Each structure stands twice: as structure tokens, then as C-alpha cells.
Coordinates of C-alpha atoms in Angstrom, one line a residue:
M1 CA 15.1 49.2 14.6
N2 CA 13.7 45.9 14.9
L3 CA 11.2 43.1 12.4
E4 CA 8.3 45.0 13.5
S5 CA 8.9 48.3 11.8
L6 CA 9.8 46.6 8.8
P7 CA 6.1 46.7 7.1
K8 CA 5.9 50.8 7.0
Y9 CA 8.7 51.0 4.8
F10 CA 6.5 48.4 2.0
S11 CA 3.9 51.2 2.5
P12 CA 3.6 54.3 0.2
K13 CA 3.7 57.5 1.6
T14 CA 1.8 61.0 0.1
A15 CA 3.8 63.0 -1.3
M16 CA 4.6 66.0 1.2
F17 CA 4.1 69.6 -0.6
S18 CA 6.1 72.0 2.2
D19 CA 9.0 74.9 2.5
S20 CA 10.1 72.6 5.4
P21 CA 13.1 71.1 5.4
A22 CA 12.8 67.1 5.7
A23 CA 14.3 65.4 9.3
T24 CA 17.5 65.7 9.5
A25 CA 17.7 63.8 12.8
T26 CA 20.3 61.1 13.2
D27 CA 18.2 58.4 14.7
S28 CA 15.6 59.0 11.3
Y29 CA 16.8 55.8 9.0
S30 CA 16.4 56.4 5.4
I31 CA 15.0 53.6 2.8
T32 CA 17.9 53.1 1.2
D33 CA 19.5 53.1 5.1
V34 CA 16.2 50.0 5.2
M35 CA 16.8 47.9 2.3
A36 CA 20.6 47.6 2.6
S37 CA 20.3 46.5 6.1
L38 CA 17.1 44.0 4.9
G39 CA 19.6 42.3 2.3
W40 CA 22.5 42.2 5.2
A41 CA 20.2 40.6 7.5
S42 CA 18.6 38.2 4.7
A43 CA 22.3 36.9 4.0
Q44 CA 22.5 35.7 7.7
A45 CA 18.9 35.3 8.2
R46 CA 16.7 34.0 6.0
M47 CA 14.5 32.4 6.8
G48 CA 12.7 34.4 9.2
I49 CA 13.1 37.6 7.0
E50 CA 11.4 34.9 5.0
L51 CA 8.8 34.3 7.2
F52 CA 7.9 37.3 8.3
L53 CA 7.5 39.3 5.4
A54 CA 5.1 36.6 4.5
K55 CA 3.8 36.7 7.8
Q56 CA 2.6 40.5 6.8
G57 CA 1.7 39.8 3.5
I58 CA 4.2 41.9 2.1
N59 CA 5.8 39.1 0.2
K60 CA 3.2 36.0 -0.8
P61 CA 4.2 32.8 0.8
D62 CA 5.6 30.8 -1.4
E63 CA 9.7 31.1 -0.6
A64 CA 8.8 31.0 2.9
V65 CA 6.9 27.5 2.9
E66 CA 9.9 26.8 0.7
S67 CA 12.7 27.3 3.1
L68 CA 10.2 25.6 6.1
Y69 CA 10.2 22.6 3.4
H70 CA 13.5 22.3 3.3
Y71 CA 14.3 23.2 6.5
A72 CA 12.1 19.9 7.4
L73 CA 14.3 17.6 5.3
T74 CA 17.2 18.3 7.2
Q75 CA 15.4 17.4 10.5
V76 CA 12.9 14.5 9.4
H77 CA 16.0 11.6 10.1
K78 CA 14.4 12.2 13.8
H79 CA 11.4 11.1 12.8
A80 CA 12.4 7.4 11.8
A81 CA 8.2 7.1 11.6
I82 CA 8.2 10.1 8.4
S83 CA 11.5 9.0 7.4
K84 CA 10.7 5.3 7.1
L85 CA 7.9 6.4 4.3
D86 CA 8.8 6.7 0.3
E87 CA 10.3 9.4 -1.1
D88 CA 6.9 10.4 -3.3
I89 CA 4.9 10.1 0.4
K90 CA 7.4 11.7 2.8
G91 CA 7.5 14.5 0.4
E92 CA 4.2 15.4 0.1
V93 CA 3.4 15.0 3.5
L94 CA 6.2 17.5 4.4
Q95 CA 5.1 19.5 1.6
I96 CA 1.7 19.4 3.5
L97 CA 3.3 19.5 7.4
A98 CA 5.0 23.4 6.3
N99 CA 2.2 24.8 4.2
Y100 CA -0.3 24.7 7.7
A101 CA 2.9 25.7 10.3
F102 CA 3.7 28.5 8.1
Q103 CA -0.7 29.2 8.8
D104 CA -0.4 28.2 12.2
Y105 CA 2.5 30.5 12.4
A106 CA 1.2 33.5 11.1
R107 CA -1.8 32.9 11.9
S108 CA -3.0 36.5 14.8
A109 CA -5.3 38.4 16.6
A110 CA -5.8 40.2 14.0
S111 CA -6.3 38.0 10.4
K112 CA -9.4 36.3 8.7
K113 CA -10.4 33.4 7.4
P114 CA -13.2 32.6 4.3
C115 CA -16.0 31.5 6.2
S116 CA -17.2 28.3 7.2
E117 CA -20.2 28.2 5.9
L118 CA -20.7 26.0 3.1
H119 CA -23.4 28.4 1.9
C120 CA -22.4 31.5 2.3
E121 CA -22.2 33.7 -0.8
D122 CA -21.0 37.6 -0.4
G123 CA -22.2 36.9 3.8
F124 CA -26.2 35.9 2.8
I125 CA -27.8 32.3 2.6
T126 CA -30.3 31.5 0.0
V127 CA -33.3 30.1 1.6
R128 CA -36.6 28.7 0.5
K129 CA -38.8 30.1 2.5
F130 CA -42.6 28.6 2.9
S131 CA -45.9 30.7 4.3
T132 CA -48.9 30.5 3.7
K133 CA -51.6 33.4 2.3
F134 CA -54.6 33.6 3.2
G135 CA -57.6 35.2 0.2
T136 CA -60.5 37.4 3.5
S137 CA -63.7 39.6 2.2
E138 CA -65.7 41.3 4.0
G139 CA -68.2 39.4 5.8
T140 CA -72.3 40.7 6.7
S141 CA -72.5 43.0 9.4
V142 CA -75.2 43.6 11.9
K143 CA -76.7 46.8 12.9
S144 CA -78.9 46.8 14.7
L145 CA -76.4 45.3 17.4
G146 CA -73.5 47.8 16.6
L147 CA -70.9 45.4 15.6
K148 CA -68.7 46.1 12.8
P149 CA -67.6 44.4 9.3
T150 CA -66.0 40.9 10.0
R151 CA -63.7 39.2 7.6
V152 CA -64.2 36.2 6.7
V153 CA -61.3 33.2 4.9
T154 CA -62.6 32.5 1.3
S155 CA -59.1 31.2 0.1
M156 CA -55.5 29.5 0.9
R157 CA -52.7 29.1 -0.4
E158 CA -49.5 27.7 0.4
L159 CA -46.3 29.3 -1.5
E160 CA -42.5 29.1 -1.7
E161 CA -40.3 32.4 -2.0
T162 CA -36.1 32.4 -2.2
C163 CA -34.7 34.9 -0.2
R164 CA -31.7 35.8 1.2
V165 CA -30.6 35.5 4.6
L166 CA -27.3 37.4 7.1
C167 CA -24.9 34.9 7.4
Q168 CA -25.5 33.8 11.4
V169 CA -21.6 32.6 11.4
C170 CA -19.6 35.4 9.9
K171 CA -22.4 37.9 10.0
G172 CA -22.4 39.2 6.4
K173 CA -19.0 40.3 6.7
T174 CA -17.4 36.8 4.4
T175 CA -14.1 36.6 6.0
V176 CA -14.5 35.6 10.1
S177 CA -11.8 36.9 12.8
H178 CA -8.9 34.1 14.7
S179 CA -9.5 36.5 17.8
C180 CA -10.7 35.0 20.6
R181 CA -12.9 35.9 22.9
C182 CA -11.2 38.3 25.1
N183 CA -10.7 40.3 21.7
G184 CA -7.2 39.5 21.3
R185 CA -5.7 41.0 24.9
G186 CA -5.2 37.1 25.9
Q187 CA -6.9 38.0 29.3
V188 CA -10.7 38.1 30.6
L189 CA -11.7 39.3 33.6
D190 CA -11.5 37.2 36.8
E191 CA -15.4 37.4 38.3
K192 CA -14.7 35.1 41.4
Q193 CA -11.6 37.2 42.5
T194 CA -13.4 40.8 41.6
K195 CA -15.4 40.3 44.0
L196 CA -13.6 38.8 46.4
I197 CA -11.1 42.0 46.4
G198 CA -13.7 44.8 45.1
I199 CA -11.5 45.2 42.3
P200 CA -11.2 44.5 38.4
T201 CA -8.7 41.1 38.3
Y202 CA -8.0 39.6 35.7
K203 CA -6.0 36.3 34.4
T204 CA -5.4 34.0 32.0
C205 CA -7.7 33.5 28.9
P206 CA -8.8 30.1 29.4
K207 CA -10.1 29.7 25.7
C208 CA -6.7 30.8 24.1
S209 CA -4.3 29.7 26.4
G210 CA -2.7 33.8 26.1
R211 CA -2.0 34.0 23.3
G212 CA -5.7 36.0 22.0
Y213 CA -6.1 33.8 19.0
F214 CA -7.1 30.2 17.7
R215 CA -4.4 28.2 16.3
L216 CA -4.3 26.0 13.3
P217 CA -6.2 22.8 15.2
A218 CA -4.1 19.7 14.8
E219 CA -6.2 17.1 13.4
D220 CA -7.0 19.5 9.5
V221 CA -3.6 19.0 9.6
R222 CA -4.6 15.2 10.0
R223 CA -7.4 15.0 7.9
A224 CA -5.3 16.6 4.9
I225 CA -3.0 13.8 4.3
C226 CA -5.2 11.8 4.2
D227 CA -7.3 13.3 2.5
S228 CA -4.5 13.7 -0.2
V229 CA -1.6 11.3 0.7
I230 CA -1.4 8.4 3.3
E231 CA -3.7 7.3 5.3
I232 CA -2.3 8.1 9.3
S233 CA -5.3 7.1 12.5
Q234 CA -5.3 9.6 15.6
P235 CA -2.5 7.2 17.7
T236 CA -0.4 7.9 15.1
W237 CA -0.4 11.3 13.9
S238 CA -0.3 12.2 18.4
R239 CA 2.3 9.8 18.8
N240 CA 5.6 10.6 15.2
F241 CA 3.8 13.1 13.4
K242 CA 2.4 15.4 15.2
P243 CA 5.1 16.4 17.8
F244 CA 7.6 16.8 14.1
Y245 CA 5.3 19.7 13.2
E246 CA 4.6 21.6 16.6
S247 CA 8.3 21.8 16.5
L248 CA 8.5 23.7 12.3
I249 CA 5.9 26.0 14.2
E250 CA 8.4 26.4 17.4
E251 CA 11.1 26.9 14.7
C252 CA 9.2 29.4 12.2
F253 CA 8.9 31.8 15.9
T254 CA 13.0 30.8 16.1
E255 CA 13.8 32.0 13.1
E256 CA 11.6 34.8 13.7
A257 CA 13.7 36.2 16.7
L258 CA 16.8 35.4 15.4
A259 CA 15.9 37.6 11.9
D260 CA 14.7 40.5 14.6
S261 CA 18.3 40.3 16.8
V262 CA 20.1 40.6 13.7
L263 CA 18.5 43.5 12.2
S264 CA 18.9 45.3 15.6
K265 CA 22.5 44.5 16.0
I266 CA 22.8 45.9 12.3
T267 CA 20.9 48.6 12.4
K268 CA 22.5 50.1 15.3
R269 CA 24.3 53.7 14.8
E270 CA 27.6 52.2 15.8
I271 CA 28.1 49.6 13.1
N272 CA 30.4 50.8 10.5
F273 CA 29.0 49.5 6.9
T274 CA 31.6 50.4 5.3

């Protein structure tokens, strides 16, 4: 069993009333087996288990971010520009880096974020519209010439109306998907090669580099640090802070891979649990 199979064991199942016997296959796992294996795996790869469960929305991300923060404390000595900061400032900076690193790690093509439009409420935007209303009356008609009665403008006034229009950012959904234009596939049609060869040919999506979703902009992390802790210029961020931030994201995926490997070994049938 791998990590991808874990979420289904945390979802409630509907009771089935049937006279058919329960499955007795040797490759089936009970919830007790899974929870015992998960506890054993957590003892060897706790950080990876916490990160994955928080990524799937099973656990709150507080513990995962805290574990990532403590890992950052053990690695900050490798980056002189950060380690030389005052203890209070360094702690706040590392907390922000750990928080944003987890957010970037937890992103996927299926994940969503709140609508970025400031005035969006429930998928709609309240706007003011101005319109001109004309009052008309029926003019005199010339029956002898066979003309129809005409309308004559007698009054005109300006009206201001408040109405709700559909938000063009989220299209009324209140959330925006992180998926790329490739719809999470990571590949797009190569029109040039398709015309040349005559059959559909695909290439890696240049927008997302094959991930299927957009990463969290690193500039957002720098701005968060500047707004709440300390001012950091763009060159300083790119040279001294961003490499450490990227290493935290890589560590998240490394720990998840380790947890997956440990869980797979534990749940093999030939392993004796006694």
C-alpha cells in the first residue's frame, strides 16, 4: 500500500446490509491494519506522513508547518544571510518561509484558491450603473399622407442603479483553480508538429513546465516578509533567501517520498508485525 491509498480509509463508508460474506482476500486491509501501519510509518517518517495528510486535507496543516519550521531551524546555518539575523526576526522569517513552502508543496491541478478580486462577494460584484431614461408622447399624425403616429421626446432624466454582475475572475464560483491552461495534463497540442506529421503531437506545456498547475509566486513570499518582518530587496531575496525557500519545498517532496517508501515496506504481506 502506498500513500495515495490512505485518504479512502479516512472517509466514512455507508453500511451495506447484504447476505453476501465480507471480502476475505489476502490483499485487503482492514482499518486496524492501516492505522497500525500508519503509526509504525510515522515513527520512521513522521514529517512525510504529516505533510501528506495535511496536503490531502485530512489533518490541519499546523503540525506539518511546525515540523517544516523545525527542519528549517536545523538547516539555516548553511545560509549566512539568514542565520546572522536577530533571533526574533530569524524565527519570524523562517515561520513565513515554512508556511509558504507548505502552500507551494500542497498545490495541485485540483486545488483551488479564493477569488483574487477584492470586490467579489459570493461570485458577484456590486457595481453602479448610470442610464438615461427618455419620456415620450405620441405626436400628431398626418392621416391624409398615410403616415403613422410618431413618438416625440418630452422629458429626459439620468438614473443611477446599483446591481450585481457576475465576477469575471471566478465566473461566480468564488474560487479559482490552480490548474494551468493544459487543464492539469501537463501537455498541450504541438500545432507545428501536428501539421508537419499529420497526426496529433503533444509537447510539454510551456506555461507550467509539465506540472499541470501554477506554482506559488516566490515574489509573494518576499512581499509577505517585507510587510510583516523586515525589508528585503529583490536582489538580496534572489541571492540569499530564495535558494533556502526552494530547498524547503524540495524537502517536502523528499519526505513524502520517504514516507511512501516506508509505508510500502511496512504493508508488505511478508513482513511479520509480531
